[in-house]
Short mmCIF file of C-alpha atoms in Angstrom, two decimals:
data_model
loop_
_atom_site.label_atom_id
_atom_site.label_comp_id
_atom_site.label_asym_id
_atom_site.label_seq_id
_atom_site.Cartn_x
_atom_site.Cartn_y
_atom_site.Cartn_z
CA UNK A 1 0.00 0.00 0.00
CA UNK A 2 1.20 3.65 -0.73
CA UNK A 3 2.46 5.52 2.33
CA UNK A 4 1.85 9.09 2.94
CA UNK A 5 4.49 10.73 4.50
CA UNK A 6 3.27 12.26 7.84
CA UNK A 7 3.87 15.61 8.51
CA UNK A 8 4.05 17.06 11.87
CA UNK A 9 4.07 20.94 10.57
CA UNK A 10 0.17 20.49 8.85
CA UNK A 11 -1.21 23.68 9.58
CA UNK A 12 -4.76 22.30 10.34
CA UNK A 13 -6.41 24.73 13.14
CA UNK A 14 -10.40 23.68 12.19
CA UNK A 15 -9.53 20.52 13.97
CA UNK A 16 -10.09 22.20 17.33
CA UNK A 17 -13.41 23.72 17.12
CA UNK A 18 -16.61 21.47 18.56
CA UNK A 19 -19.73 22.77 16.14
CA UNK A 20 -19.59 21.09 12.65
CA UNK A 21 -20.56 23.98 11.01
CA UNK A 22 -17.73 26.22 12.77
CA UNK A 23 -15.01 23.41 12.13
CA UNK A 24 -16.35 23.70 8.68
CA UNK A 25 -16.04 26.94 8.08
CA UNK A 26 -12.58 26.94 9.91
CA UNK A 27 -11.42 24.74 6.98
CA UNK A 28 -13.07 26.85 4.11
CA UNK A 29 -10.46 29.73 5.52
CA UNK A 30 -7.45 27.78 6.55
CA UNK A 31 -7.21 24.99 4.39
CA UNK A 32 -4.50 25.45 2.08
CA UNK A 33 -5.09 25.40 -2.25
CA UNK A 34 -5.42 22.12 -3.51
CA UNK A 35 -3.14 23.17 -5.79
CA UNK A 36 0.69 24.45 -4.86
CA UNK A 37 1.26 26.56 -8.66
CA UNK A 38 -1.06 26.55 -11.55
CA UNK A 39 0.48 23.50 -13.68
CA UNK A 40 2.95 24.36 -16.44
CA UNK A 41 0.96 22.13 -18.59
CA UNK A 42 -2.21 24.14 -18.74
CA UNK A 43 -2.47 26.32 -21.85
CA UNK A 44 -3.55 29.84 -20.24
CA UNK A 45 -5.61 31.82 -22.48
CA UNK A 46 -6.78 34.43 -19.56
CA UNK A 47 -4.19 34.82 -16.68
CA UNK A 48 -4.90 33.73 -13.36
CA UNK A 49 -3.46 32.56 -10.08
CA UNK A 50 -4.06 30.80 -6.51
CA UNK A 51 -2.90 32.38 -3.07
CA UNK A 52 -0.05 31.08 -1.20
CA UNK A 53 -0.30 28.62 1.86
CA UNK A 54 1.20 31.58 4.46
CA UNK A 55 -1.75 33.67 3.01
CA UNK A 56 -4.71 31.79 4.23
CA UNK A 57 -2.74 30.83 7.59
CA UNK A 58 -2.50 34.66 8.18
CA UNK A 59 -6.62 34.84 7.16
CA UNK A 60 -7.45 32.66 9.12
CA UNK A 61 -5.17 33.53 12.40
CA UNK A 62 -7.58 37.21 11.52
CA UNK A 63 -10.36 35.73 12.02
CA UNK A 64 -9.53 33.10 14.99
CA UNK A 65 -11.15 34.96 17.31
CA UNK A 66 -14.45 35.25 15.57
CA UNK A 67 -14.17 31.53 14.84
CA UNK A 68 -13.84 31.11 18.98
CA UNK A 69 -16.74 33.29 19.06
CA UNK A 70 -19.07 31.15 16.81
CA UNK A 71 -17.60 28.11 18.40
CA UNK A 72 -19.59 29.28 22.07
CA UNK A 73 -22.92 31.16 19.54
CA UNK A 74 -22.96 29.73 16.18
CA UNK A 75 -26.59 30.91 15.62
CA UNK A 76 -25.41 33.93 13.13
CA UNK A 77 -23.46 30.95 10.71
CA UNK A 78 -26.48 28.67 11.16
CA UNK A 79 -28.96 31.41 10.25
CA UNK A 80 -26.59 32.80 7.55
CA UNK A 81 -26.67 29.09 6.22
CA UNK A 82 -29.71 27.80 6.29
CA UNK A 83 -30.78 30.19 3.31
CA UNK A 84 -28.95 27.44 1.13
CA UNK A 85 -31.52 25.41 -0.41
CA UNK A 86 -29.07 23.09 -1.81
CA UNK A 87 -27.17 20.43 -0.59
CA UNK A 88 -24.11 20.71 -2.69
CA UNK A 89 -21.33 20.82 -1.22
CA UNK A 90 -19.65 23.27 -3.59
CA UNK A 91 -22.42 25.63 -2.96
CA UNK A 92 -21.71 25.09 0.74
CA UNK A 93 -18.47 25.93 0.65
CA UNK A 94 -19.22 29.26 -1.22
CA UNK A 95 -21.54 30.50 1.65
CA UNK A 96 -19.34 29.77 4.55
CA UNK A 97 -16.53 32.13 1.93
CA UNK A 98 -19.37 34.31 1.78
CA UNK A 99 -20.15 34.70 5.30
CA UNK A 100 -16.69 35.17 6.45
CA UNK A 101 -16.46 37.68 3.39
CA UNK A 102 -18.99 39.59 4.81
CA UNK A 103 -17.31 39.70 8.36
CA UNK A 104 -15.16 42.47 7.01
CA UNK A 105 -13.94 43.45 10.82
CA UNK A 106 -11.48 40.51 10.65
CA UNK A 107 -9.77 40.70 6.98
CA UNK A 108 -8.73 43.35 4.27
CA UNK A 109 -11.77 42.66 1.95
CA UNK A 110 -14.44 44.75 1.15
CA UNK A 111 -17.41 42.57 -0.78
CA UNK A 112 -18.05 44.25 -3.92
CA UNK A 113 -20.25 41.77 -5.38
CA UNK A 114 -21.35 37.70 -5.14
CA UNK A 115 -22.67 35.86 -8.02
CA UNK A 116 -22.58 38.68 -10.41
CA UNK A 117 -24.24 37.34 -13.93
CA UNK A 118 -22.29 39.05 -16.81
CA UNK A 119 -25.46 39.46 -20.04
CA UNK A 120 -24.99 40.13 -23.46
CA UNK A 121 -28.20 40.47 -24.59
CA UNK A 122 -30.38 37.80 -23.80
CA UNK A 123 -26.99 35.32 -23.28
CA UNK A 124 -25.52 34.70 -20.16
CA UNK A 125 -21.82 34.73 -20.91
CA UNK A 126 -21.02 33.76 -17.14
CA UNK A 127 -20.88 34.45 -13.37
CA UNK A 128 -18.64 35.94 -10.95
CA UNK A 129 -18.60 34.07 -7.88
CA UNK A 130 -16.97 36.91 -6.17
CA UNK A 131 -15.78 40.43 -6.46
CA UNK A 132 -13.39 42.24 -3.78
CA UNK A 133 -11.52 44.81 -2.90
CA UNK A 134 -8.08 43.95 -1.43
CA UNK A 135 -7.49 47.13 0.61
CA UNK A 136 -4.07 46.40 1.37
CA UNK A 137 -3.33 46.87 -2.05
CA UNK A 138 -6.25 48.85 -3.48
CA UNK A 139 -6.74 46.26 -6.45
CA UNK A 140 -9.72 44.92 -7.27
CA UNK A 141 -9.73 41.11 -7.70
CA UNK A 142 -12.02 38.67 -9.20
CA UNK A 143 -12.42 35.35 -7.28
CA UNK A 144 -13.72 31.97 -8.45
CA UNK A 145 -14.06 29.32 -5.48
CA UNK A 146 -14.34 25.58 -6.01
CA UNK A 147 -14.57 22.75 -3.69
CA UNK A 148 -13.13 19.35 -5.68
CA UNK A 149 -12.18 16.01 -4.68
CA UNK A 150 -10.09 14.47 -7.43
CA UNK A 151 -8.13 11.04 -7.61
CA UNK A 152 -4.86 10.12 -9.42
CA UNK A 153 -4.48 7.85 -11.41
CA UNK A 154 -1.02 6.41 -13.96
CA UNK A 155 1.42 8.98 -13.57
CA UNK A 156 -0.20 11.44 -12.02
CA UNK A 157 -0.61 13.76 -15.19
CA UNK A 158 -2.51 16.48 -15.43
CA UNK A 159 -5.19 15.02 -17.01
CA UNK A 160 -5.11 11.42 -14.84
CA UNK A 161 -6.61 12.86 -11.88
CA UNK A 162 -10.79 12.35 -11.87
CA UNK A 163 -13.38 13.41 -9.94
CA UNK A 164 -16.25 10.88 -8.86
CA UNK A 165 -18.05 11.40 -12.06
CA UNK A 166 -14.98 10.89 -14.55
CA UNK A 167 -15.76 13.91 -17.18
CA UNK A 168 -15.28 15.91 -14.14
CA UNK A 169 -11.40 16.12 -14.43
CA UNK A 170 -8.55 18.46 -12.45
CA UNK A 171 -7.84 19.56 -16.46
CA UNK A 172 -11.41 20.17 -17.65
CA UNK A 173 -11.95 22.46 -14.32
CA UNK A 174 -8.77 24.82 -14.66
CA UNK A 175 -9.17 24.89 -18.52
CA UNK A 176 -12.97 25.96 -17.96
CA UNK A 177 -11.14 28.44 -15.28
CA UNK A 178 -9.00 29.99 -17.70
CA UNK A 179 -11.16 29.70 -21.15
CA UNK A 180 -14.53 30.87 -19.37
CA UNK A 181 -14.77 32.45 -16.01
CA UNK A 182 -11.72 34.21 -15.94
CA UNK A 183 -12.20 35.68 -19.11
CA UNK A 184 -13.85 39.08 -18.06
CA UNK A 185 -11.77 42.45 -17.16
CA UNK A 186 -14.53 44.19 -15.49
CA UNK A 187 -17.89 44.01 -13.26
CA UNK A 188 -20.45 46.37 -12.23
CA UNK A 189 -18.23 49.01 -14.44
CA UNK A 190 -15.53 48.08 -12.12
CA UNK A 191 -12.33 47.15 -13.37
CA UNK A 192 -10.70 43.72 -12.41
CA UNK A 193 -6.83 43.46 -11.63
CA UNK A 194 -6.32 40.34 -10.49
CA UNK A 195 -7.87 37.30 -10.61
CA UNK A 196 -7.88 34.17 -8.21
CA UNK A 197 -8.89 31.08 -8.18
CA UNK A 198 -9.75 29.44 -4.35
CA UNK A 199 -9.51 25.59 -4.79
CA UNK A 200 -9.78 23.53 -2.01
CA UNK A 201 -10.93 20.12 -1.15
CA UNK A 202 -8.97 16.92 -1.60
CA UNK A 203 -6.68 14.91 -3.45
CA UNK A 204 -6.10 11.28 -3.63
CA UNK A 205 -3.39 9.19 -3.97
CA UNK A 206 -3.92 5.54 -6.10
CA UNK A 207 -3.49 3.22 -2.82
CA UNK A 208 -2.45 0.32 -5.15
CA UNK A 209 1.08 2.03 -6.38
CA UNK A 210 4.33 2.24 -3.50
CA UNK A 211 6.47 4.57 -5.49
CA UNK A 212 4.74 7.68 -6.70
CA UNK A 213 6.56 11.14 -7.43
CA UNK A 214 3.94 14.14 -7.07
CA UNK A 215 3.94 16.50 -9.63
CA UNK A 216 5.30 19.99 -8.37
CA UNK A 217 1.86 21.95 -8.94
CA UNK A 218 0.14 19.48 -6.07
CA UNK A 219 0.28 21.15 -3.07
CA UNK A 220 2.21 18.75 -0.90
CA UNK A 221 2.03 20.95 2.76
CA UNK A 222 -1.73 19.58 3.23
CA UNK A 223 -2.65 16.52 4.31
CA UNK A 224 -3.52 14.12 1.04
CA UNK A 225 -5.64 11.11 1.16
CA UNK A 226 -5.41 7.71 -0.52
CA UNK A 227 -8.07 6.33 -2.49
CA UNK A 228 -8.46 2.67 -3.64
CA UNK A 229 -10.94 -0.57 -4.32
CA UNK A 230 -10.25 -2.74 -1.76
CA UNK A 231 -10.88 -2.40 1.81
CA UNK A 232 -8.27 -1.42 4.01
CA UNK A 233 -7.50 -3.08 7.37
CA UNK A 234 -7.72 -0.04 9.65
CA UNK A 235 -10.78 0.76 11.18
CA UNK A 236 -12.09 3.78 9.31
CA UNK A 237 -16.03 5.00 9.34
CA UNK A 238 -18.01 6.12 6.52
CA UNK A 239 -18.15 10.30 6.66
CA UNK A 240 -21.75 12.04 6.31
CA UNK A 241 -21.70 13.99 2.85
CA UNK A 242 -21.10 17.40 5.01
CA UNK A 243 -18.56 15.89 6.57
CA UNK A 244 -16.29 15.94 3.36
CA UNK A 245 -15.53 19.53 4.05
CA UNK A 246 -14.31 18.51 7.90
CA UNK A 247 -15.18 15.66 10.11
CA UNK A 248 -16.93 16.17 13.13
CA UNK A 249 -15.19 16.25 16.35
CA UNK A 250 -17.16 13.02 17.71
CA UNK A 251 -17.26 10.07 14.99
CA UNK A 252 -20.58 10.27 13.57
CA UNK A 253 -20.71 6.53 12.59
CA UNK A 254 -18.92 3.50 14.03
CA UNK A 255 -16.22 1.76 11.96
CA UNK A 256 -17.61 0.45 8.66
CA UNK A 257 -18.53 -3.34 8.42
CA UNK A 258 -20.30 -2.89 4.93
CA UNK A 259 -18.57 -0.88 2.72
CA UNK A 260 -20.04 1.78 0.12
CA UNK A 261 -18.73 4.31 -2.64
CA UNK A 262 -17.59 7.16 -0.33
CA UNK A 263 -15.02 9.31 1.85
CA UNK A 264 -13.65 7.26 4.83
CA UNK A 265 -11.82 8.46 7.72
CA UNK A 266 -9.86 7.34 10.25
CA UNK A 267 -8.29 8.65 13.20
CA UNK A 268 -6.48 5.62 15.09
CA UNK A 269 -2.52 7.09 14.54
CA UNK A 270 -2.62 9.73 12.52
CA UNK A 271 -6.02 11.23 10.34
CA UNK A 272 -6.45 10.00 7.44
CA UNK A 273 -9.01 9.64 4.49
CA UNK A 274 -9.83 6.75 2.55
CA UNK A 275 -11.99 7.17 -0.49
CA UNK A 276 -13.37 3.85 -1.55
CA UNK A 277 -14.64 2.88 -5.24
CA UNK A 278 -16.70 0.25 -6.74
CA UNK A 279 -14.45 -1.37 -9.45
CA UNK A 280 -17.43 -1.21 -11.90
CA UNK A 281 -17.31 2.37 -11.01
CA UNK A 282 -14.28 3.56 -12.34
CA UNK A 283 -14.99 3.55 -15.99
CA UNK A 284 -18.59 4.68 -16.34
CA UNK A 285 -19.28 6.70 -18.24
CA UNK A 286 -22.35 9.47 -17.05
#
């Protein structure tokens, strides 16, 4: 089986808050990009790039004491969030960005826009998730968030890591980042500077190869999980959907005895996630 090297230095602060929601929303802040550099093999047709690991840390060391806050009275974030209609998880992840956005005491952003459709007569060209103003540096930026959960596969190439539907791929994502929604200069008659994409979630490792070398763009200072067809011998238990974006505190199943398509997790030695697959699985096609 593949070993992941543990690291002692993983900067991952949501693991001490109690409410779900707050640990969750912890992680939407602190957890590093998914992604270390935007890959040298992606053809860029509109420029954009991904903030550094010490830049979240220091966003979310801002906003610790608000987190502490919620922690004790999370009614505001529960309120805030159960506007959300939807359960995707994507989605989810957008509102806790949103809410903390919005909680412009405790970072340098001032919220310019959300979800701002861009019309050309009766086509919708496309949507800004997010438009701020960094006023550190008085420059407007453009910000496109995206929660993914990919798994590698051969080499590792950019275009061998797949999502749990397989035509969503790590390629197909960052070439619809730079083809479509970074391709506008301006909003609300604003103009845009700079332009960011915030992609976090998870990667996975094949658990079936012992010798893997990780491209440079993955980002290698967060913790990465495994992902494989067989069923491991530690005792892991099945994570609720939510869960994806952090586990609870408390284990909200026991370990698994049947085992389904899903995220595992385990916290015996060291955490770790397990993302189990259906053989049969792999190669639909949806």
């Amino acid at each position: 089986m593949l070993k992941i090297m543990t690291r002692p230095a993983l900067f991952e602060p949501w693991l001490q808050f109690k409410h779900p929601i707050v640990r969750q929303l912890a992680f939407s802040i602190a957890s590093p990009n998914i992604l270390a550099q935007i890959p040298n093999e992606l053809n860029l047709k509109n420029e954009f790039t991904i903030h550094d690991d010490q830049t979240w840390q220091t966003l979310y060391q801002q906003y610790e004491p608000r987190l502490k806050q919620l922690d004790q009275q999370p009614q505001p974030l529960l309120d805030f969030l159960a506007r959300l209609k939807s359960t995707r998880l994507g989605l989810r992840f957008e509102n806790l960005l949103w809410f903390w956005l919005l909680d412009d005491s405790y970072h340098p952003y001032q919220l310019l826009g959300h979800s701002i459709q861009k019309i050309s007569g009766a086509i919708t060209l496309g949507e800004i998730d997010f438009l701020v103003l960094n006023q550190q540096t008085q420059e407007v930026e453009h910000w496109e968030v995206a929660l993914k959960y990919y798994l590698g596969e051969s080499e590792l190439s950019l275009s061998q890591w797949f999502g749990l539907n397989r035509e969503d791929t790590l390629h197909r994502k960052l070439k619809h980042f730079t083809e479509r929604q970074f391709q506008f200069s301006e909003a609300n008659n604003i103009q845009i500077q700079r332009k960011f994409a915030v992609m976090k979630g998870q990667l996975f490792l094949p658990s079936s190869q012992d010798e893997l070398t990780l491209p440079t763009w993955v980002n290698a200072s967060r913790r990465l999980g495994q992902w494989g067809t067989h069923i491991p011998e530690l005792a892991y238990y099945r994570l609720l959907r939510q869960e994806w974006l952090c586990p609870n505190q408390l284990a909200s199943s026991s370990a698994a005895d049947w085992w389904t398509d899903g995220l595992y997790y385990n916290t015996t030695a060291e955490p770790s996630f397990y993302m189990f697959r259906q053989p049969s699985l792999l190669f639909k096609r949806y």
